[in-house]
Short mmCIF file of C-alpha atoms in Angstrom, two decimals:
data_model
loop_
_atom_site.label_atom_id
_atom_site.label_comp_id
_atom_site.label_asym_id
_atom_site.label_seq_id
_atom_site.Cartn_x
_atom_site.Cartn_y
_atom_site.Cartn_z
CA UNK A 16 0.18 -0.12 0.03
CA UNK A 17 1.15 3.27 -0.93
CA UNK A 18 2.67 5.76 2.01
CA UNK A 19 0.15 8.69 1.00
CA UNK A 20 -2.64 6.03 1.47
CA UNK A 21 -1.21 5.11 4.77
CA UNK A 22 -1.06 8.14 5.77
CA UNK A 23 -4.80 8.81 5.07
CA UNK A 24 -5.80 5.79 6.58
CA UNK A 25 -4.11 6.85 9.97
CA UNK A 26 -5.37 10.26 10.01
CA UNK A 27 -9.24 8.82 9.47
CA UNK A 28 -8.35 6.01 12.12
CA UNK A 29 -6.97 8.69 14.95
CA UNK A 30 -10.09 10.94 13.91
CA UNK A 31 -12.45 8.35 14.29
CA UNK A 32 -10.75 7.54 17.86
CA UNK A 33 -10.99 11.26 18.95
CA UNK A 34 -14.95 11.41 17.79
CA UNK A 35 -15.46 8.02 19.88
CA UNK A 36 -14.09 9.48 23.03
CA UNK A 37 -15.74 12.95 22.76
CA UNK A 38 -18.73 10.97 22.25
CA UNK A 39 -18.05 8.53 25.17
CA UNK A 40 -17.28 11.79 27.49
CA UNK A 41 -20.99 13.18 26.36
CA UNK A 42 -22.84 10.01 27.00
CA UNK A 43 -21.09 9.64 30.74
CA UNK A 44 -21.95 13.77 31.51
CA UNK A 45 -25.39 13.41 29.77
CA UNK A 46 -26.65 10.74 32.93
CA UNK A 47 -28.99 9.21 30.78
CA UNK A 48 -30.72 12.52 29.55
CA UNK A 49 -30.87 14.85 26.38
CA UNK A 50 -28.87 12.80 23.26
CA UNK A 51 -27.79 9.77 25.18
CA UNK A 52 -29.23 7.99 22.35
CA UNK A 53 -27.58 9.90 19.64
CA UNK A 54 -24.26 9.61 21.49
CA UNK A 55 -24.76 5.74 21.74
CA UNK A 56 -25.04 5.62 18.12
CA UNK A 57 -22.20 7.83 17.37
CA UNK A 58 -20.06 6.06 19.76
CA UNK A 59 -20.89 2.76 17.61
CA UNK A 60 -20.39 4.43 14.35
CA UNK A 61 -16.91 5.73 15.35
CA UNK A 62 -16.05 2.76 16.77
CA UNK A 63 -16.90 0.56 13.81
CA UNK A 64 -15.14 2.97 11.57
CA UNK A 65 -11.79 2.79 13.84
CA UNK A 66 -11.90 -1.12 13.83
CA UNK A 67 -12.41 -1.27 10.08
CA UNK A 68 -9.60 1.31 9.50
CA UNK A 69 -7.69 -0.98 12.08
CA UNK A 70 -7.98 -3.97 10.32
CA UNK A 71 -6.92 -2.36 6.67
CA UNK A 72 -3.72 -0.78 8.67
CA UNK A 73 -2.77 -3.98 9.93
CA UNK A 74 -3.40 -5.81 7.23
CA UNK A 75 -0.74 -3.59 5.06
CA UNK A 76 1.76 -4.48 8.15
CA UNK A 77 1.08 -0.96 9.97
CA UNK A 78 0.24 -0.56 13.69
CA UNK A 79 -2.68 1.16 14.59
CA UNK A 80 -2.53 3.63 17.11
CA UNK A 81 -5.73 3.15 19.29
CA UNK A 82 -5.26 6.38 21.58
CA UNK A 83 -6.35 9.23 19.45
CA UNK A 84 -4.62 12.44 19.30
CA UNK A 85 -5.00 15.73 21.26
CA UNK A 86 -8.10 16.20 20.13
CA UNK A 87 -9.80 13.65 22.33
CA UNK A 88 -9.05 15.78 25.13
CA UNK A 89 -10.35 18.96 23.39
CA UNK A 90 -13.38 16.98 22.56
CA UNK A 91 -13.91 15.59 26.19
CA UNK A 92 -13.18 19.11 27.82
CA UNK A 93 -15.79 20.67 25.46
CA UNK A 94 -18.29 18.07 26.34
CA UNK A 95 -17.55 17.90 29.99
CA UNK A 96 -17.84 21.82 30.00
CA UNK A 97 -21.16 21.75 28.13
CA UNK A 98 -22.47 19.12 30.40
CA UNK A 99 -21.93 21.30 33.65
CA UNK A 100 -23.36 24.33 32.25
CA UNK A 101 -25.94 24.00 29.65
CA UNK A 102 -26.81 20.14 29.40
CA UNK A 103 -26.10 17.94 26.53
CA UNK A 104 -29.35 18.35 24.91
CA UNK A 105 -30.19 19.38 21.29
CA UNK A 106 -28.39 22.83 21.62
CA UNK A 107 -25.42 20.99 21.27
CA UNK A 108 -26.43 19.56 17.62
CA UNK A 109 -24.94 22.44 15.60
CA UNK A 110 -21.56 21.90 17.22
CA UNK A 111 -21.95 17.98 16.66
CA UNK A 112 -23.24 18.45 12.93
CA UNK A 113 -20.06 20.69 12.36
CA UNK A 114 -17.44 18.55 13.99
CA UNK A 115 -18.93 15.33 11.49
CA UNK A 116 -19.04 17.57 8.57
CA UNK A 117 -15.10 18.37 9.13
CA UNK A 118 -15.11 14.47 9.08
CA UNK A 119 -16.87 14.25 6.12
CA UNK A 120 -14.15 16.46 4.15
CA UNK A 121 -11.59 14.16 5.69
CA UNK A 122 -13.15 11.16 4.27
CA UNK A 123 -13.07 13.61 1.06
CA UNK A 124 -9.77 14.08 0.85
CA UNK A 125 -8.71 10.50 1.70
CA UNK A 126 -10.95 9.20 -1.24
CA UNK A 127 -9.21 11.39 -3.36
CA UNK A 128 -5.75 10.34 -2.71
CA UNK A 129 -6.61 6.47 -1.61
CA UNK A 130 -8.47 4.88 -4.61
CA UNK A 131 -7.45 1.57 -3.74
CA UNK A 132 -9.25 2.09 -0.27
CA UNK A 133 -12.35 3.33 -2.19
CA UNK A 134 -15.20 0.45 -1.19
CA UNK A 135 -14.32 1.28 2.58
CA UNK A 136 -13.80 4.64 3.12
CA UNK A 137 -17.17 5.18 0.69
CA UNK A 138 -18.79 3.35 3.04
CA UNK A 139 -17.99 4.59 6.14
CA UNK A 140 -18.45 8.41 4.74
CA UNK A 141 -21.87 7.26 3.70
CA UNK A 142 -22.58 6.10 7.31
CA UNK A 143 -21.59 9.44 8.77
CA UNK A 144 -23.18 11.65 6.24
CA UNK A 145 -26.58 9.52 6.99
CA UNK A 146 -25.85 10.48 10.74
CA UNK A 147 -25.74 13.88 9.80
CA UNK A 148 -28.46 14.40 7.74
CA UNK A 149 -30.42 12.56 10.83
CA UNK A 150 -29.09 15.32 13.07
CA UNK A 151 -29.74 18.22 10.74
CA UNK A 152 -33.74 17.18 10.48
CA UNK A 153 -33.42 16.95 14.25
CA UNK A 154 -32.78 20.55 14.97
CA UNK A 155 -36.00 22.68 15.91
CA UNK A 156 -35.87 25.93 13.85
#
C-alpha cells in the first residue's frame, strides 16, 4: 500500500478515535438525559469505523494507534463543560454536525488520494453522512 494511502488511513483512524472519545464523554456527562441515544449511536459508528480502519492498517503491516490525538482531550473537555453548564440536549447538535462535516471533508480528501481504499472509505463516509442528515432533521427551528 502506498505511503500516502497509509497516511490517510492513519489520519481517519485517529479522527474516528477522537470522535468516539468525545461522544463517550458526552454520554457519561448526559447521565441518561438529552441526546443519550444519539451519543450511543455515534460511539458505535466511530468505533466501527476505527476498527475497520485498524484492520486495513494491520493488513498493510502497519500498527493502528488506539490512543487518538490531543483532539480527544479537547472533545472530552468541550463535552464536559457543556454538560456542566448547558446540558447535552439539542442545543449541542449544531456543534456535533459541524464536527461530523469536518470528518466528511477528511473522507473526501482521503478518497481523492487513496483510491485503493475506495469501498471502505465510501461506506464509512456514507454512514457519517446519513447521521449528519439525521441530526440536521432533528434541529428544531
